[in-house]
Amino acid sequence: MQQLTSYLAGQWFTGHGKERTIFHAVSGEPLWQVTSEGADMAQARRFAIEQGGKALQEMTFIQRAAMLKAVAKHLLANKEAFYEVSYQTGATKADSWVDIEGGIATLFAYAGMGNRELPDDILWPEDELIPLSKQGGFAARHVLTSKSGMALHINAFNFPCWGMLEKLAPTWLAGMPAIIKPGTASAQLTHAMVKSIVESGLVPDGAISLICGGVGNLFEQLDEQDVVTFTGSASTGQKLRCHSNIVAKSIPFTMEADSLNCCVLAEDVSPEQPEFALFIREIVREMTAKAGQKCTAIRRIIVPHKQLDTVVSALKAKLEKIQPGDPAVEGVRMGALVSVEQREDVQRRVDQLVEAGCEVVLGGKADASLRGAFFPPTLLLCQQPDETPAVHELEAFGPVATVMPYRDMDHAMALARAGQGSLAGTLVTADEKIARKFILGAARAHGRIQVLNQESAVESTGHGSPLPMLVHGGPGRAGGGEELGGLRAVKHYMQRTAIQGSPTMLAAISQQWNYGAQVQEDAVHPFRKHFEELRVGESILTARRTITEADIANFANLSGDRFYAHTDKIGAAESFFGERVAHGYFVVSAAAGLFVDPGVGPVIANYGMENLRFIEPVKIDDTIQVRLTCKRKTAKPQKTAEDKPVGVVEWAVDITNQHQQIVARYSILTFVARLHGDFAL
């Protein structure tokens, strides 16, 4: 039997010492021996930092995003090999799709977010200028910079691909290398994907490392520049979080733990309504997907007392049709648990719940005669959830859920909160008032809540599906972490620092012009310059234009906007303005007429306007003038060699009147042609 090797310090490493065996979840056949004993964890960390970290931190956010996209495309092209390994873990094709292609989709999502929203730089200005003085000569900005350490990702066995990729995406985008420690029971699938990434040559040496086995003394090697993330059981996570070195050096520790998630049927839903069928479908799907081995799976089914028997009967009828089987066989809807040890753990937890007062409605016992790690769909009933604390504390990490009744919505919310913090919850209701009441009463105990009804069900991704743009995590028992959540996740791996100084100095540091900073003027109009020729802070002050009564009348006729403040002399006189004023959009249009160079040139198109504010009214006979300043530049990678190389330029626009008062302020975004392409990215 082969040993599942680790990838440390740029080499595949074979451990020597006490080994664990990985078995086929269906056949029980021994597959791999696993150990990391003998590995030099200090050297592995140094290599990751000195090689991978250095290389990643020299890349801009845009280049890192391009790297993520390239890795995602490579993995997608090789996905079938991962599916073959995934069957060994007991996963069906549908289960594997969520893990493999769902994980790859997370890479694509973060590549897109990075390319669209992050600067073409290695420093990330997080906010706009914050004035700190009356005259404007002293100000501040918050900036984010890459930590100089590495990220240790300790992952659970249930999602060996997605669990790794959901953390790698924001880690790499932040400029940090990562050491991956997968759950041993399914480590062969993580190993296959890491091997594919390494052999692709798409990431720098040291950007990714893999530990198959224990982490050894790695925790003792960590310092304040490192980050640790953990996904798994709450008890294990709590022990690691209290490690003496983690505490002594205040090392960031993000924990996402299994939780007793709930699904609540609201009082307004009757068996005749479509929402009732959706409720039953959602629970059955969540109980059987990945054989219930999901940190977000529904464990507690909270229903109105009057609907208890109806719900139990409907769930039993659906679940009786689902029998666990070989996931490689066509038509099998639920596979095996990941290991016999896991099956035994689920059986212990079910037995404990029964001893605590729960009643078995369906299933409840594994067939010990089967070689594989199969466990039947199991439905429990707890008639007294307030007097049975175990139902809110013990989790059977398999296809197991417990039905419990509630008296009214206040009681339902109390039961939802009784899980002591959950990753995800679902409320099924057609009543908007009930939905709002539930969110106000239960949101504080959940990281995410789905409100499911007939309308949303058409496109719902489901109760248990974390999405890259939404927070994945939860309070209390769920760990308190916030994995994913869009660019919030990237910030977990970066240092936020408040920088104070003059506006001009802050602009130089951030490589983004900010208000109050010095500008640079040139005889050549900035619209005549290619992307590379433009300088941040380059600016023009336009000629002036006096706004006439005819301008206002013409714009009203052209646009159809005849709002009284623009066209009704008497009404305007009685208004807040005291007289007629120009349309705000006319002022913006007139400003464009002042600053735009009309000739054919490098500026290709205006594709957006941001943060528009009308600050002072523009009245008849007021004179406006515009200052246009290059605020920041972002080069956009070419998708193909035939694509025209372009960059995005953000321009700050200030419109002032004859009294030097700002009447409008905003940014415009333009595509500007580049002189040189970079398709090699």
XYZ file of C-alpha atoms in Angstrom:
681
model
C 0.000 0.000 0.000
C 1.393 3.408 -1.016
C 1.927 6.305 1.333
C 0.126 9.551 0.640
C 2.989 12.012 0.439
C 3.130 15.583 1.705
C 4.405 18.508 -0.368
C 6.740 20.601 1.772
C 9.611 22.980 0.990
C 9.038 22.446 -2.721
C 9.408 18.640 -2.589
C 7.216 15.591 -2.136
C 7.965 14.105 1.269
C 7.463 10.561 2.547
C 6.960 10.383 6.299
C 8.346 7.733 8.632
C 6.524 6.711 11.767
C 3.043 5.906 13.021
C 0.674 5.677 10.063
C -3.070 5.957 9.608
C -4.890 4.050 6.885
C -7.398 5.578 4.488
C -10.092 3.081 3.474
C -12.484 3.107 0.520
C -15.775 4.383 1.951
C -17.864 1.879 -0.037
C -15.776 -1.300 -0.332
C -13.754 -0.931 2.856
C -10.582 -1.591 0.856
C -7.413 -0.023 2.336
C -6.123 2.646 -0.050
C -3.344 4.755 1.479
C -1.039 5.010 4.458
C -0.748 8.519 5.900
C 1.929 10.050 8.107
C 3.912 13.271 8.164
C 6.290 12.254 10.941
C 9.866 13.289 10.277
C 8.907 16.416 8.330
C 10.798 19.590 9.176
C 7.887 21.932 9.771
C 10.129 24.916 10.518
C 11.823 24.506 7.136
C 8.440 24.071 5.415
C 7.226 27.358 6.892
C 10.424 29.208 5.983
C 10.273 27.964 2.394
C 6.639 29.003 2.046
C 7.425 32.503 3.329
C 10.771 33.078 1.633
C 9.820 31.589 -1.733
C 6.046 31.631 -2.107
C 5.354 34.688 0.010
C 8.045 36.808 -1.617
C 6.856 35.909 -5.124
C 3.178 36.515 -4.364
C 3.831 39.858 -2.696
C 5.713 41.086 -5.751
C 2.573 40.468 -7.834
C -0.163 43.098 -8.006
C -3.721 42.243 -7.044
C -4.599 42.140 -10.732
C -1.792 39.654 -11.423
C -2.851 37.494 -8.479
C -6.420 37.520 -9.784
C -5.140 36.406 -13.195
C -3.254 33.579 -11.467
C -6.438 32.432 -9.700
C -8.304 32.371 -12.982
C -5.540 30.380 -14.695
C -5.516 27.803 -11.870
C -9.316 27.530 -12.001
C -9.250 26.898 -15.762
C -6.543 24.263 -15.332
C -8.457 22.413 -12.594
C -11.683 22.537 -14.576
C -9.940 20.974 -17.563
C -8.758 18.101 -15.325
C -11.910 17.662 -13.238
C -12.724 14.100 -14.329
C -9.644 12.772 -12.561
C -10.882 14.361 -9.344
C -14.336 12.802 -9.733
C -12.787 9.329 -9.896
C -10.967 9.882 -6.606
C -14.040 11.465 -5.030
C -16.056 8.239 -5.405
C -13.615 6.651 -2.938
C -14.882 9.025 -0.242
C -18.505 7.869 -0.580
C -19.648 10.929 -2.542
C -22.198 10.711 -5.347
C -21.696 12.584 -8.619
C -23.909 15.398 -7.329
C -21.976 15.535 -4.047
C -18.676 15.634 -5.928
C -19.935 18.398 -8.228
C -20.506 20.682 -5.244
C -17.064 19.888 -3.851
C -14.997 19.909 -7.045
C -16.698 22.319 -9.416
C -18.108 24.404 -6.577
C -14.579 24.883 -5.299
C -13.277 25.774 -8.742
C -16.145 28.253 -9.150
C -14.957 29.956 -5.956
C -11.550 30.507 -7.570
C -13.255 32.025 -10.621
C -15.415 34.246 -8.396
C -12.445 35.650 -6.481
C -10.496 36.130 -9.686
C -13.382 38.236 -10.975
C -13.717 40.241 -7.764
C -9.997 40.926 -7.683
C -9.866 41.987 -11.304
C -12.899 44.290 -10.987
C -12.505 45.780 -7.549
C -8.878 45.740 -6.430
C -6.090 48.120 -7.452
C -3.329 47.375 -9.917
C -0.877 47.591 -7.036
C 0.453 45.644 -4.039
C -1.078 48.128 -1.575
C -4.841 48.405 -1.128
C -6.241 51.822 -0.040
C -9.353 50.745 1.815
C -11.183 54.048 2.081
C -11.197 57.629 0.877
C -9.293 60.478 2.489
C -10.271 61.229 6.108
C -9.646 64.936 6.944
C -8.023 65.479 10.334
C -7.525 69.261 10.344
C -9.450 72.462 9.615
C -7.204 73.637 6.766
C -6.987 70.195 5.132
C -3.223 69.830 5.434
C -3.378 66.772 7.703
C -5.400 63.686 6.837
C -5.458 59.897 6.946
C -6.322 56.788 4.944
C -6.538 53.146 5.927
C -4.415 50.868 3.783
C -4.083 47.084 3.619
C -0.746 45.368 3.087
C 0.198 41.696 2.826
C 1.383 39.990 5.992
C 4.905 38.606 5.801
C 3.940 35.180 7.169
C 1.960 32.268 5.831
C -1.541 30.864 6.272
C -2.061 27.455 7.838
C -5.380 26.022 6.670
C -6.648 23.066 8.695
C -9.597 21.651 6.794
C -12.343 19.118 7.465
C -12.798 15.800 5.658
C -16.223 16.507 4.184
C -15.190 18.918 1.394
C -11.585 18.048 0.457
C -11.615 20.299 -2.652
C -14.000 23.151 -1.925
C -12.806 23.432 1.670
C -9.268 24.015 0.413
C -10.115 26.308 -2.515
C -12.511 28.576 -0.581
C -9.562 29.502 1.654
C -6.833 29.489 -0.984
C -8.645 32.026 -3.167
C -8.659 34.946 -0.675
C -5.284 33.883 0.761
C -3.496 34.055 -2.592
C -5.345 37.229 -3.551
C -4.015 38.775 -0.319
C -0.461 37.779 -1.269
C 0.089 35.018 1.309
C 1.379 31.473 0.767
C -0.590 28.620 2.313
C 0.119 25.290 3.961
C -2.887 22.985 3.614
C -3.679 20.311 6.200
C -6.689 18.299 4.927
C -8.860 15.924 6.930
C -7.080 12.570 6.733
C -10.124 10.463 5.817
C -10.403 12.134 2.383
C -6.890 13.534 2.003
C -6.280 11.601 -1.223
C -8.630 13.965 -3.085
C -6.935 17.097 -1.727
C -3.582 15.487 -2.610
C -4.711 14.905 -6.217
C -5.777 18.522 -6.621
C -2.644 19.985 -5.004
C -0.477 17.752 -7.200
C -2.310 19.061 -10.262
C -1.792 22.680 -9.170
C 1.920 22.145 -8.496
C 2.501 20.367 -11.818
C 0.683 23.111 -13.720
C 3.469 25.577 -12.943
C 0.865 28.344 -12.614
C 1.735 29.323 -9.040
C 5.100 30.319 -7.563
C 7.174 27.733 -5.705
C 6.128 27.741 -2.073
C 2.716 29.344 -2.715
C 1.084 26.044 -1.757
C 2.252 23.267 0.545
C 0.447 20.133 1.720
C 0.594 18.169 4.962
C -0.880 14.669 4.772
C -0.884 13.623 8.412
C -0.358 15.670 11.550
C 0.973 19.230 11.754
C 3.754 18.162 14.116
C 5.326 21.144 15.853
C 4.169 23.666 13.261
C 2.054 25.588 15.779
C 5.188 26.283 17.801
C 6.857 27.825 14.715
C 4.140 30.399 14.048
C 4.435 34.118 14.768
C 2.230 37.215 14.657
C 2.512 37.548 10.859
C 0.949 34.119 10.300
C -2.747 33.255 10.094
C -4.482 30.021 11.090
C -7.876 28.908 9.828
C -9.732 25.861 11.074
C -12.786 24.020 9.799
C -14.089 21.037 11.748
C -15.579 20.109 15.092
C -16.112 22.843 17.667
C -14.250 20.894 20.374
C -11.108 20.442 18.258
C -11.190 24.050 17.100
C -11.478 25.329 20.648
C -8.422 23.320 21.714
C -6.333 24.658 18.826
C -7.478 28.231 19.411
C -6.166 27.978 22.983
C -2.715 26.749 21.931
C -0.157 28.625 24.047
C 1.666 30.086 21.034
C -1.572 31.254 19.397
C -2.521 33.039 22.619
C 0.935 34.406 23.437
C 1.511 35.972 20.009
C -2.123 36.932 19.273
C -1.974 34.973 16.030
C -5.204 35.473 14.036
C -7.292 32.294 14.257
C -10.418 31.939 12.131
C -12.696 29.067 13.084
C -15.662 27.648 11.205
C -17.232 24.790 13.164
C -20.055 22.336 12.678
C -23.322 23.661 14.051
C -26.873 22.579 14.767
C -28.493 24.463 11.907
C -32.252 24.718 11.760
C -35.097 24.897 9.270
C -38.281 26.567 10.526
C -41.771 26.153 9.056
C -43.699 29.350 9.780
C -47.213 29.372 11.176
C -48.727 30.757 7.973
C -47.830 27.698 5.872
C -50.464 24.982 5.501
C -49.978 21.573 3.801
C -51.935 22.836 0.779
C -49.516 25.682 0.066
C -46.508 25.265 -2.255
C -44.209 26.404 0.580
C -45.023 23.220 2.509
C -43.684 21.026 -0.276
C -40.623 23.268 -0.536
C -40.015 22.809 3.198
C -40.093 19.019 2.889
C -37.893 19.051 -0.227
C -35.285 21.309 1.374
C -34.951 19.100 4.452
C -34.691 15.849 2.491
C -32.051 17.349 0.212
C -30.008 18.685 3.124
C -30.203 15.414 5.044
C -29.026 13.280 2.139
C -26.533 15.489 0.237
C -23.002 14.322 1.131
C -24.822 11.760 3.333
C -25.498 14.627 5.731
C -21.782 15.354 6.206
C -22.059 19.121 5.810
C -21.317 21.757 8.395
C -24.368 23.639 7.095
C -26.747 20.638 7.010
C -30.150 20.938 8.676
C -30.048 19.195 12.074
C -33.134 20.694 13.774
C -36.549 20.853 12.079
C -38.745 23.368 13.921
C -42.470 23.184 13.082
C -45.810 24.488 14.472
C -47.285 22.044 16.982
C -50.442 21.674 14.891
C -48.365 20.588 11.865
C -46.130 18.124 13.704
C -47.783 14.878 12.601
C -48.222 16.070 9.019
C -44.567 17.096 8.725
C -43.297 13.839 10.258
C -45.437 11.751 7.888
C -44.362 13.737 4.810
C -40.667 13.537 5.688
C -40.859 9.834 6.476
C -42.555 9.101 3.152
C -39.822 10.911 1.200
C -36.873 9.571 3.202
C -38.064 5.946 3.035
C -37.462 6.048 -0.731
C -33.785 6.930 -0.294
C -31.400 4.094 0.412
C -27.625 4.564 0.664
C -25.599 2.766 -1.992
C -22.490 2.757 -4.117
C -22.173 6.330 -5.431
C -20.560 5.083 -8.635
C -23.836 3.324 -9.571
C -26.241 5.342 -11.720
C -29.341 6.465 -9.837
C -27.941 6.227 -6.308
C -29.018 9.404 -4.515
C -27.063 9.007 -1.288
C -23.622 7.505 -0.814
C -21.674 6.384 2.213
C -20.142 8.241 5.102
C -16.447 8.904 4.669
C -15.280 6.080 6.962
C -16.396 3.336 9.296
C -15.078 5.434 12.197
C -17.403 8.231 11.125
C -20.313 5.794 10.905
C -19.612 4.644 14.454
C -19.474 8.255 15.655
C -22.851 9.013 14.057
C -24.318 5.896 15.670
C -23.053 6.994 19.103
C -24.595 10.432 18.704
C -27.952 9.007 17.596
C -27.966 6.653 20.561
C -27.195 9.565 22.897
C -30.057 11.602 21.472
C -32.432 8.683 21.932
C -31.250 8.232 25.537
C -31.873 11.948 26.093
C -35.529 11.582 25.119
C -35.746 11.631 21.313
C -37.836 9.055 19.464
C -36.659 7.281 16.292
C -39.180 7.785 13.502
C -37.042 6.342 10.706
C -33.644 4.639 10.488
C -31.430 5.035 13.519
C -29.263 1.940 13.111
C -26.429 1.186 10.717
C -26.347 -2.223 9.043
C -23.175 -3.668 10.560
C -23.117 -6.462 7.962
C -22.239 -3.998 5.183
C -18.529 -3.466 4.481
C -18.896 0.192 3.590
C -19.557 3.154 5.856
C -23.289 3.315 5.120
C -25.811 4.887 7.477
C -29.544 5.155 6.696
C -31.477 8.437 6.581
C -32.528 8.921 10.192
C -35.413 11.055 11.418
C -35.825 11.689 15.129
C -38.702 13.332 17.021
C -38.280 15.460 20.148
C -41.641 16.283 21.691
C -40.185 18.474 24.468
C -37.344 20.539 22.940
C -37.232 22.959 25.890
C -36.646 20.115 28.352
C -34.175 18.250 26.105
C -30.958 20.276 25.928
C -29.126 17.450 24.145
C -31.085 18.105 20.947
C -29.486 21.571 20.797
C -26.011 20.364 21.785
C -25.315 16.958 20.204
C -24.705 16.728 16.478
C -24.790 13.454 14.569
C -22.635 14.370 11.552
C -24.526 12.269 9.032
C -28.004 11.930 7.468
C -29.714 12.697 10.772
C -32.186 15.419 11.761
C -34.659 15.943 14.591
C -38.213 17.314 14.341
C -39.452 19.460 17.236
C -42.686 21.449 17.754
C -43.116 25.105 18.748
C -46.044 27.002 20.280
C -45.750 30.381 18.530
C -43.148 32.387 16.574
C -41.488 33.683 19.732
C -40.972 30.066 20.796
C -39.719 29.166 17.311
C -37.128 31.935 17.456
C -36.030 30.814 20.925
C -35.513 27.270 19.614
C -33.594 28.584 16.616
C -31.280 30.480 18.970
C -30.910 27.473 21.272
C -28.309 25.984 18.926
C -25.827 28.433 20.520
C -24.770 29.859 17.179
C -25.310 28.414 13.724
C -23.770 28.730 10.295
C -27.062 28.697 8.416
C -30.787 28.699 8.995
C -33.843 28.582 6.755
C -37.293 30.051 7.361
C -40.076 28.843 5.071
C -42.899 31.383 4.906
C -45.092 33.297 2.479
C -45.690 36.089 5.003
C -43.355 39.110 4.822
C -44.211 40.288 8.344
C -43.322 36.894 9.811
C -40.057 36.940 7.870
C -39.057 40.326 9.281
C -39.983 39.300 12.823
C -37.920 36.129 12.517
C -34.860 37.963 11.185
C -35.044 40.488 14.035
C -35.362 37.689 16.588
C -33.022 35.025 15.189
C -30.389 36.679 12.961
C -28.026 37.323 15.874
C -27.592 33.569 16.295
C -26.878 32.807 12.621
C -24.252 33.571 10.025
C -26.708 33.246 7.148
C -30.513 32.881 6.897
C -32.424 31.846 3.808
C -36.059 32.961 3.598
C -37.675 30.438 1.287
C -41.002 30.825 -0.495
C -42.518 29.966 -3.864
C -40.916 32.973 -5.552
C -37.328 32.494 -4.343
C -37.380 28.697 -4.692
C -37.224 28.947 -8.485
C -33.605 30.077 -8.346
C -32.579 29.346 -4.747
C -29.129 27.795 -4.290
C -30.444 26.025 -1.202
C -30.058 26.135 2.550
C -26.588 24.651 2.741
C -24.724 26.252 -0.160
C -22.122 28.844 0.892
C -21.460 31.389 -1.865
C -18.191 33.272 -2.468
C -19.840 36.690 -2.189
C -21.630 35.904 1.093
C -20.230 35.415 4.574
C -19.630 31.777 5.455
C -19.395 31.478 9.204
C -21.458 32.160 12.259
C -21.389 33.193 15.917
C -20.889 31.122 19.033
C -20.721 27.390 18.477
C -20.243 28.011 14.740
C -16.818 29.434 15.509
C -17.249 33.172 15.104
C -15.327 33.196 11.822
C -16.256 34.814 8.525
C -14.808 32.776 5.687
C -15.748 33.992 2.230
C -17.968 37.075 2.179
C -16.468 38.580 -0.953
C -13.418 40.769 -0.429
C -14.004 40.708 3.341
C -12.268 37.323 3.318
C -9.166 38.761 1.640
C -8.781 41.238 4.496
C -8.383 38.380 6.998
C -4.943 37.760 5.498
C -3.813 41.393 5.379
C -2.837 44.081 7.870
C -4.953 47.221 8.122
C -2.939 50.319 9.022
C -4.058 53.942 9.399
C -1.617 56.214 7.547
C -1.518 59.893 8.581
C 0.099 62.746 6.662
C -0.534 65.458 4.109
C -2.995 64.678 1.286
C -0.136 64.844 -1.228
C 1.963 62.382 0.775
C -0.985 60.018 1.173
C -1.606 60.142 -2.579
C 2.044 59.241 -3.219
C 1.894 56.321 -0.789
C -1.390 54.940 -2.105
C -0.608 55.600 -5.780
C -4.115 57.048 -5.955
C -4.860 60.744 -6.125
C -7.074 61.984 -3.290
C -8.785 65.310 -2.719
C -6.463 67.948 -1.332
C -3.366 66.490 -2.966
C -1.302 68.437 -5.460
C -2.150 68.058 -9.145
C 0.063 68.080 -12.241
C -0.937 70.021 -15.330
C 0.305 69.526 -18.869
C -0.244 71.337 -22.142
C -1.405 68.040 -23.665
C -4.999 67.142 -22.822
C -5.078 63.888 -20.758
C -7.601 62.371 -23.190
C -4.817 62.482 -25.822
C -2.610 60.168 -23.762
C -2.416 56.396 -23.701
C -2.795 54.512 -20.455
C 0.961 54.241 -19.819
C 1.503 57.945 -20.518
C -1.034 59.153 -17.983
C 0.201 60.034 -14.509
C -1.913 59.709 -11.378
C -2.663 63.287 -10.293
C -2.570 64.644 -13.849
C -5.278 67.297 -14.145
C -6.877 69.970 -16.277
C -8.920 73.025 -15.301
C -11.448 73.758 -18.034
C -12.866 76.926 -19.497
C -16.026 78.370 -17.927
C -19.663 78.213 -18.985
C -22.549 80.396 -17.854
C -25.862 78.590 -17.425
C -28.788 80.359 -19.111
C -32.552 80.138 -18.872
C -32.534 78.741 -22.417
C -30.203 75.918 -21.314
C -32.682 74.841 -18.651
C -35.687 75.067 -20.983
C -33.917 73.154 -23.759
C -32.787 70.381 -21.435
C -36.314 70.057 -20.020
C -37.712 69.671 -23.541
C -34.970 67.251 -24.616
C -35.125 65.031 -21.538
C -38.815 65.350 -20.711
C -37.849 66.280 -17.125
C -40.110 69.224 -16.324
C -39.857 69.060 -12.552
C -41.257 72.274 -11.078
C -37.930 73.390 -9.539
C -36.565 73.707 -13.084
C -39.560 74.927 -15.085
C -42.197 76.528 -12.787
C -41.092 80.042 -11.826
C -43.748 80.495 -9.120
C -43.404 76.980 -7.713
C -39.612 77.229 -7.637
C -39.803 80.596 -5.865
C -41.778 78.936 -3.077
C -39.434 75.965 -2.919
C -36.314 75.197 -0.939
C -34.255 76.839 -3.717
C -36.133 80.148 -3.900
C -35.856 80.284 -7.701
C -35.456 78.006 -10.704
C -32.311 75.850 -10.792
C -30.611 73.803 -13.473
C -31.182 70.068 -13.701
C -28.396 68.183 -11.950
C -27.970 65.939 -14.973
C -27.693 68.968 -17.219
C -24.867 70.274 -15.016
C -23.084 66.920 -15.387
C -23.665 66.960 -19.143
C -22.418 70.532 -19.418
C -19.332 69.533 -17.414
C -18.591 66.740 -19.895
C -18.843 69.310 -22.659
C -16.151 71.328 -20.900
C -13.627 68.574 -20.117
C -13.994 66.115 -23.016
C -11.512 66.271 -25.885
C -13.743 65.358 -28.856
C -11.134 63.973 -31.245
C -10.332 60.332 -31.934
C -7.742 59.211 -29.398
C -6.775 56.653 -26.750
C -9.930 57.125 -24.657
C -12.288 54.427 -25.899
C -15.447 54.739 -23.816
C -16.982 55.983 -20.599
C -18.451 52.961 -18.834
C -19.551 54.314 -15.501
C -20.065 57.095 -13.016
C -19.658 56.707 -9.256
C -20.434 58.620 -6.072
C -22.286 61.485 -7.760
C -23.339 64.187 -5.318
C -25.095 67.489 -6.082
C -23.766 69.776 -3.362
C -24.954 73.279 -4.305
C -27.746 74.353 -6.694
C -26.797 75.901 -10.034
C -29.057 78.849 -10.846
C -29.675 80.908 -13.953
C -26.604 83.023 -14.792
C -24.295 80.948 -12.561
C -20.952 80.123 -14.163
C -19.471 76.639 -13.816
C -15.940 75.328 -14.289
C -14.557 71.786 -14.051
C -11.375 70.228 -12.727
C -10.726 66.741 -14.093
C -7.992 64.711 -12.356
C -6.621 61.225 -12.984
C -7.406 59.452 -9.708
C -6.209 55.922 -10.332
C -5.266 53.507 -13.094
C -5.911 49.767 -13.394
C -4.487 47.725 -16.239
C -6.846 44.994 -17.446
C -5.354 41.664 -18.586
C -6.147 40.563 -22.124
C -8.307 37.462 -22.432
C -6.894 36.647 -25.867
C -3.974 37.913 -27.923
C -6.489 39.494 -30.317
C -8.071 41.657 -27.599
C -7.093 45.303 -27.655
C -4.985 46.039 -24.556
C -6.785 48.531 -22.323
C -6.790 49.906 -18.823
C -9.423 51.545 -16.670
C -8.821 55.120 -15.568
C -10.870 56.665 -12.781
C -11.161 60.450 -13.068
C -12.157 62.710 -10.182
C -14.539 65.455 -11.363
C -15.159 68.646 -9.399
C -17.647 71.190 -10.749
C -17.424 74.634 -9.136
C -19.389 77.859 -9.521
C -18.202 81.461 -9.789
C -17.821 81.594 -6.005
C -15.406 78.607 -6.049
C -18.044 76.497 -4.329
C -18.247 72.848 -5.351
C -21.669 72.270 -6.911
C -21.146 68.631 -7.909
C -18.501 65.951 -7.299
C -18.186 62.454 -8.763
C -15.900 59.985 -10.519
C -16.084 58.700 -14.064
C -14.503 55.508 -15.340
C -13.094 55.231 -18.844
C -11.450 52.548 -20.921
C -8.134 53.843 -22.222
C -5.997 52.106 -24.827
C -2.624 50.757 -23.748
C 0.490 50.944 -25.870
C 1.631 47.449 -24.906
C -0.234 44.196 -24.351
C 0.448 41.553 -21.710
C -1.290 38.436 -22.982
C 1.421 36.356 -21.306
C -0.415 36.989 -18.023
